[in-house]
PDB file of C-alpha atoms in Angstrom:
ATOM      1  CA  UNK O 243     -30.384  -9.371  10.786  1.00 81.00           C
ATOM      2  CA  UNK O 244     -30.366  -5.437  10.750  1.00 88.00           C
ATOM      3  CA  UNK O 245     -27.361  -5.465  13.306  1.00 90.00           C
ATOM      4  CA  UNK O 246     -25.459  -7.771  11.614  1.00 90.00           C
ATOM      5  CA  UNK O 247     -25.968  -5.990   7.800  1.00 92.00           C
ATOM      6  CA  UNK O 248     -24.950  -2.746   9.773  1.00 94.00           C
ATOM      7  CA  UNK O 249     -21.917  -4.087  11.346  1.00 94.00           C
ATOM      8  CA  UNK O 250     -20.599  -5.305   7.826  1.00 95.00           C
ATOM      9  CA  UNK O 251     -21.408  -2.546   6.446  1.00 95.00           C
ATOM     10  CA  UNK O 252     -19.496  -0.517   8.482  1.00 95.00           C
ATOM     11  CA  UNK O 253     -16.286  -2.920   8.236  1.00 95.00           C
ATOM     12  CA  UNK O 254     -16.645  -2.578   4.276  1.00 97.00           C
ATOM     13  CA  UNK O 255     -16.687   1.137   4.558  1.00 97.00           C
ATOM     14  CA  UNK O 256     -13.182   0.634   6.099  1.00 97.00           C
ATOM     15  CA  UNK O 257     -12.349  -1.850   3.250  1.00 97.00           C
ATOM     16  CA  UNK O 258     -13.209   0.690   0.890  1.00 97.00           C
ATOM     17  CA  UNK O 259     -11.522   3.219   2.477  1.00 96.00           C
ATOM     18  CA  UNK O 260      -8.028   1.593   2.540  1.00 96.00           C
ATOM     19  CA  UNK O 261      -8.332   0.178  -0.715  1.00 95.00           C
ATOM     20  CA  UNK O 262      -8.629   3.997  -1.773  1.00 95.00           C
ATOM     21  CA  UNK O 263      -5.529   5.253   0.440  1.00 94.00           C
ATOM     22  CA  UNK O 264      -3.517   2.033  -1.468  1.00 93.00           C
ATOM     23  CA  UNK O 265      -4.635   3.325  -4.888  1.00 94.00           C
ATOM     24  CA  UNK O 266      -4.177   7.241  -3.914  1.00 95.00           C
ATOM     25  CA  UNK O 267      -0.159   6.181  -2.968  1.00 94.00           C
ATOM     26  CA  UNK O 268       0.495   4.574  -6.103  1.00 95.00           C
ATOM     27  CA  UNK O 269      -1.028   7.487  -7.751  1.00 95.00           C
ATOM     28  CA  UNK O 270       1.478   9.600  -6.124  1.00 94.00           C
ATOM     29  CA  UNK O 271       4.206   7.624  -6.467  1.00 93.00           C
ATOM     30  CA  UNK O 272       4.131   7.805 -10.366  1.00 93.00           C
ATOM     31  CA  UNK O 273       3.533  11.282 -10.134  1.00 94.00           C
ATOM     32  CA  UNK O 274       6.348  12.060  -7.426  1.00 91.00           C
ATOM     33  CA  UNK O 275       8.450   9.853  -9.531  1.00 90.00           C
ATOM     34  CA  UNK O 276       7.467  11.683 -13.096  1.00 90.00           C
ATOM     35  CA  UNK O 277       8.536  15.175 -11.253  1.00 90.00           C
ATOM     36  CA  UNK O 278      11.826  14.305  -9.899  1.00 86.00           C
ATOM     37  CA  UNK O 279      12.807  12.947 -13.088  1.00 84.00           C
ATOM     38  CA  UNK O 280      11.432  15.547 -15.191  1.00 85.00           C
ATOM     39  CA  UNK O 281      13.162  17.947 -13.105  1.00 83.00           C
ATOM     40  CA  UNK O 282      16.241  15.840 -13.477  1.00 78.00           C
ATOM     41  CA  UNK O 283      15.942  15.948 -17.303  1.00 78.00           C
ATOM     42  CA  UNK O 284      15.736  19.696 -17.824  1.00 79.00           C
ATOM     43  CA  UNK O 285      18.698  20.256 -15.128  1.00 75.00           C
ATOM     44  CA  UNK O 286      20.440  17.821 -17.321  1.00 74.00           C
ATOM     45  CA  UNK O 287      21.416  16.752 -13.213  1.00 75.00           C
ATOM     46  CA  UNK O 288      21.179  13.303 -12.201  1.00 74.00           C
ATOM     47  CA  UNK O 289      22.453  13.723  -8.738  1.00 77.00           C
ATOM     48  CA  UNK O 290      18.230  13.768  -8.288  1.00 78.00           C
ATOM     49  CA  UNK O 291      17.390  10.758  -9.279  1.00 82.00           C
ATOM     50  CA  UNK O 292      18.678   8.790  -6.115  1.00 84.00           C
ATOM     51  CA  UNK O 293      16.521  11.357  -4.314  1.00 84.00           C
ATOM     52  CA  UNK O 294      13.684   8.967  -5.711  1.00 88.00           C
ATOM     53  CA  UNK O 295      14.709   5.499  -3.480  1.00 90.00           C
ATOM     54  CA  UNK O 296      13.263   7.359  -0.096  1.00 90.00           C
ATOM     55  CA  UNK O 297       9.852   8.113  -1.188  1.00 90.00           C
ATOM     56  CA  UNK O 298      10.130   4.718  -2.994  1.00 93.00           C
ATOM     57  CA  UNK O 299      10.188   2.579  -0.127  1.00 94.00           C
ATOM     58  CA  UNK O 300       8.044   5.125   1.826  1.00 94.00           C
ATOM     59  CA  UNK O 301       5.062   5.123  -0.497  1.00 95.00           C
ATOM     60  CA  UNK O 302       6.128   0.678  -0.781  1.00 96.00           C
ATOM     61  CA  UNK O 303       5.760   0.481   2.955  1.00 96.00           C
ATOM     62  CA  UNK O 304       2.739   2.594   3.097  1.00 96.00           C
ATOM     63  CA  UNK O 305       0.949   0.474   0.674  1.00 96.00           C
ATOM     64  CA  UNK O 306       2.060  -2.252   2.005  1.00 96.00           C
ATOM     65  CA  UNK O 307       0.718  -1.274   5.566  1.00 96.00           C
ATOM     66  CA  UNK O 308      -2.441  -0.161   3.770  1.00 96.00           C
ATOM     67  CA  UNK O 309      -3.307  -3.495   2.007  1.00 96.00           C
ATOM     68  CA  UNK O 310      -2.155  -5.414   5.258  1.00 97.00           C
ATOM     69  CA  UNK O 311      -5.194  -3.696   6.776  1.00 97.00           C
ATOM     70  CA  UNK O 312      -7.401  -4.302   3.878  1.00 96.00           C
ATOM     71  CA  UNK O 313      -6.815  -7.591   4.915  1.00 97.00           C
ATOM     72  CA  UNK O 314      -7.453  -7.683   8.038  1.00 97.00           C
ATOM     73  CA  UNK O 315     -10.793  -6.606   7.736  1.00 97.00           C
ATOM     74  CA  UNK O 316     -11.672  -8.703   5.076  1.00 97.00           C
ATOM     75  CA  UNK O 317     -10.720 -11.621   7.590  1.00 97.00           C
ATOM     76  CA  UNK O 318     -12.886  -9.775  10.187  1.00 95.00           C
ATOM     77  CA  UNK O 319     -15.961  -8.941   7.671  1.00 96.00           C
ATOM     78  CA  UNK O 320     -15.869 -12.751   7.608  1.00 94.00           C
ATOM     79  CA  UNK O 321     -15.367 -13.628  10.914  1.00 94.00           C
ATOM     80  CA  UNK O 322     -18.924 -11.216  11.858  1.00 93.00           C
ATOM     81  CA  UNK O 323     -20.469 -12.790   8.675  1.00 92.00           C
ATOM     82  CA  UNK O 324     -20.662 -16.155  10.127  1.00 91.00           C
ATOM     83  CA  UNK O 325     -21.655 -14.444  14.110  1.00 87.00           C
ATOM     84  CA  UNK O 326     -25.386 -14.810  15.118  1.00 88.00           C
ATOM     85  CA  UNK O 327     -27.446 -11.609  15.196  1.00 87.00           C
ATOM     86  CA  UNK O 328     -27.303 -11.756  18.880  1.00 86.00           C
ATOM     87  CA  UNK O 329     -23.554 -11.752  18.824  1.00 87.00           C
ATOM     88  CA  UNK O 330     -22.936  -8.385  17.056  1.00 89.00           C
ATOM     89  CA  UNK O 331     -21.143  -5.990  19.387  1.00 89.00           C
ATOM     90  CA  UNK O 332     -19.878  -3.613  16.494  1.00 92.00           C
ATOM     91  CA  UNK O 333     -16.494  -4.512  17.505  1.00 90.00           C
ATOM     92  CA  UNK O 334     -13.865  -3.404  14.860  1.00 94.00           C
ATOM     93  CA  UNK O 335     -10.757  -4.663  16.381  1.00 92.00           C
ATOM     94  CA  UNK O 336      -8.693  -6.694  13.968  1.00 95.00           C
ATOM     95  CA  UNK O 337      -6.419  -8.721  16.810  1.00 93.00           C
ATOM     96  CA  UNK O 338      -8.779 -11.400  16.653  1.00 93.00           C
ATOM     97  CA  UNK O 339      -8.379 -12.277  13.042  1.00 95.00           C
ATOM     98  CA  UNK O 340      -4.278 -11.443  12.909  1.00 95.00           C
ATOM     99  CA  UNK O 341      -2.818 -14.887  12.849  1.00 94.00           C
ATOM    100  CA  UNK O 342      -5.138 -15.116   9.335  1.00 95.00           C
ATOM    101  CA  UNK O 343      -3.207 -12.285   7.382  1.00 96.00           C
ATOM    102  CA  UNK O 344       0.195 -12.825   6.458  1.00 95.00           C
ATOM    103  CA  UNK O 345       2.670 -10.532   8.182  1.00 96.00           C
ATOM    104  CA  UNK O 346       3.518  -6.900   6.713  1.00 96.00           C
ATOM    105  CA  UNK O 347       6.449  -7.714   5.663  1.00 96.00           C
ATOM    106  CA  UNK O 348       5.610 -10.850   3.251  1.00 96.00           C
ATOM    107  CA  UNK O 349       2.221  -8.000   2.015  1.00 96.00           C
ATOM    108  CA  UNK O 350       4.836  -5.804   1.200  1.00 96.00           C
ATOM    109  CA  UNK O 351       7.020  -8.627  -1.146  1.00 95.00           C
ATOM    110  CA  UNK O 352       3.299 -10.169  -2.533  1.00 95.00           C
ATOM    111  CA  UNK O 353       2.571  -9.826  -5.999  1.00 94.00           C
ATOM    112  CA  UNK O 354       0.370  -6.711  -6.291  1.00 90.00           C
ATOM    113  CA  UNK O 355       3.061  -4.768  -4.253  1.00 95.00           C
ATOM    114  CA  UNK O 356       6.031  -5.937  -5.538  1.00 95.00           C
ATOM    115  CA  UNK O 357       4.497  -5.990  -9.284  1.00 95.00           C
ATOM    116  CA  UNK O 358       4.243  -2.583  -9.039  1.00 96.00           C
ATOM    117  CA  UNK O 359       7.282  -0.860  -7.029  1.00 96.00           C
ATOM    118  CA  UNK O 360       8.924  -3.817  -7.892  1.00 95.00           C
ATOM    119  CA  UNK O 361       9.856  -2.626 -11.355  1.00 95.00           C
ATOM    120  CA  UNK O 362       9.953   1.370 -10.906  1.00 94.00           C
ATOM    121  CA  UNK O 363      12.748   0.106  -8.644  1.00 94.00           C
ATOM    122  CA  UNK O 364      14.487  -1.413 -10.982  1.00 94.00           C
ATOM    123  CA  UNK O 365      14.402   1.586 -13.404  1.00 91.00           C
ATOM    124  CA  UNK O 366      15.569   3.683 -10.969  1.00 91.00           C
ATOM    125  CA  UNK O 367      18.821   1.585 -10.342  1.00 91.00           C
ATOM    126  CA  UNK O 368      18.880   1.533 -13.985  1.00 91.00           C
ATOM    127  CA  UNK O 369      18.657   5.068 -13.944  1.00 87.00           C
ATOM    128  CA  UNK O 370      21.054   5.720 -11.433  1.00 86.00           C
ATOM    129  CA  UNK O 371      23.472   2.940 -12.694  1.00 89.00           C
ATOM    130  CA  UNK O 372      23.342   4.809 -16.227  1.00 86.00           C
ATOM    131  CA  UNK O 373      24.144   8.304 -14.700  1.00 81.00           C
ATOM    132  CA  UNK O 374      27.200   6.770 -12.525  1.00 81.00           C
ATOM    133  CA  UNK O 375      28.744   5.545 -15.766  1.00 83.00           C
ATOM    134  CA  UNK O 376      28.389   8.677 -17.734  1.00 76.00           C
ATOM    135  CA  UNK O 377      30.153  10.618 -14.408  1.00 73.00           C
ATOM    136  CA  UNK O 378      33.019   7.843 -14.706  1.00 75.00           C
ATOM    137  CA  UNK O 379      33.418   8.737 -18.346  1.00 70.00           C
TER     138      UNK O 379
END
């Protein structure tokens, strides 16, 4: 039983590990975000807010690709939860356990994702929207 405990311990290192990298990006997102807009603000120039979109979708991807992974070795912490002592080979490959996690693409439109970027999206068009009417004016 050792080998086994070991193994998912190792795998929910990982877990932990990604679920931290998910949580650091949206940290940095709000911050980036904050910065760019600030910076906007006090240059009274909102040619920088579309400068936002990029790191946007980079940071939304990123997560995205993060949480996918989280995922995956959830599936496989499960998968080596129901192997036999004898069966534990430490593998950490996630291949075998890829047809159980939904694509990146649909992690990236799930709730949790798209709850969060989702709407600081939406502001930004808002934002950006806003700033395109005042230049008509």
């Amino acid at each position: 039983m050792e080998k086994k405990l070991k193994h998912l311990e190792m795998i929910q290192n990982v877990i932990t590990r990604l679920a931290n990298n998910s949580f650091s990006l949206k940290g940095w997102t709000v911050i980036f975000i904050a910065a760019v807009l600030g910076f906007a603000i006090k240059e009274s120039d909102s040619n920088y807010i579309p400068l936002v979109l990029l790191p946007i979708f980079t940071f939304w991807g990123l997560d995205g690709y993060y949480l996918r992974q989280e995922k995956l070795f959830r599936a496989l912490y499960g998968k080596v939860r129901k192997l036999d002592e004898q069966d534990i080979t430490f593998e950490m490959d996630t291949s075998s356990v890829e047809d159980e996690v939904a694509s990146w693409v649909s992690v990236c439109i799930s709730r949790t994702i798209l709850g969060f970027y989702g709407p600081i999206f939406i502001v930004i068009l808002v934002l950006i929207f806003i700033s395109m009417i005042r230049i008509l004016k």
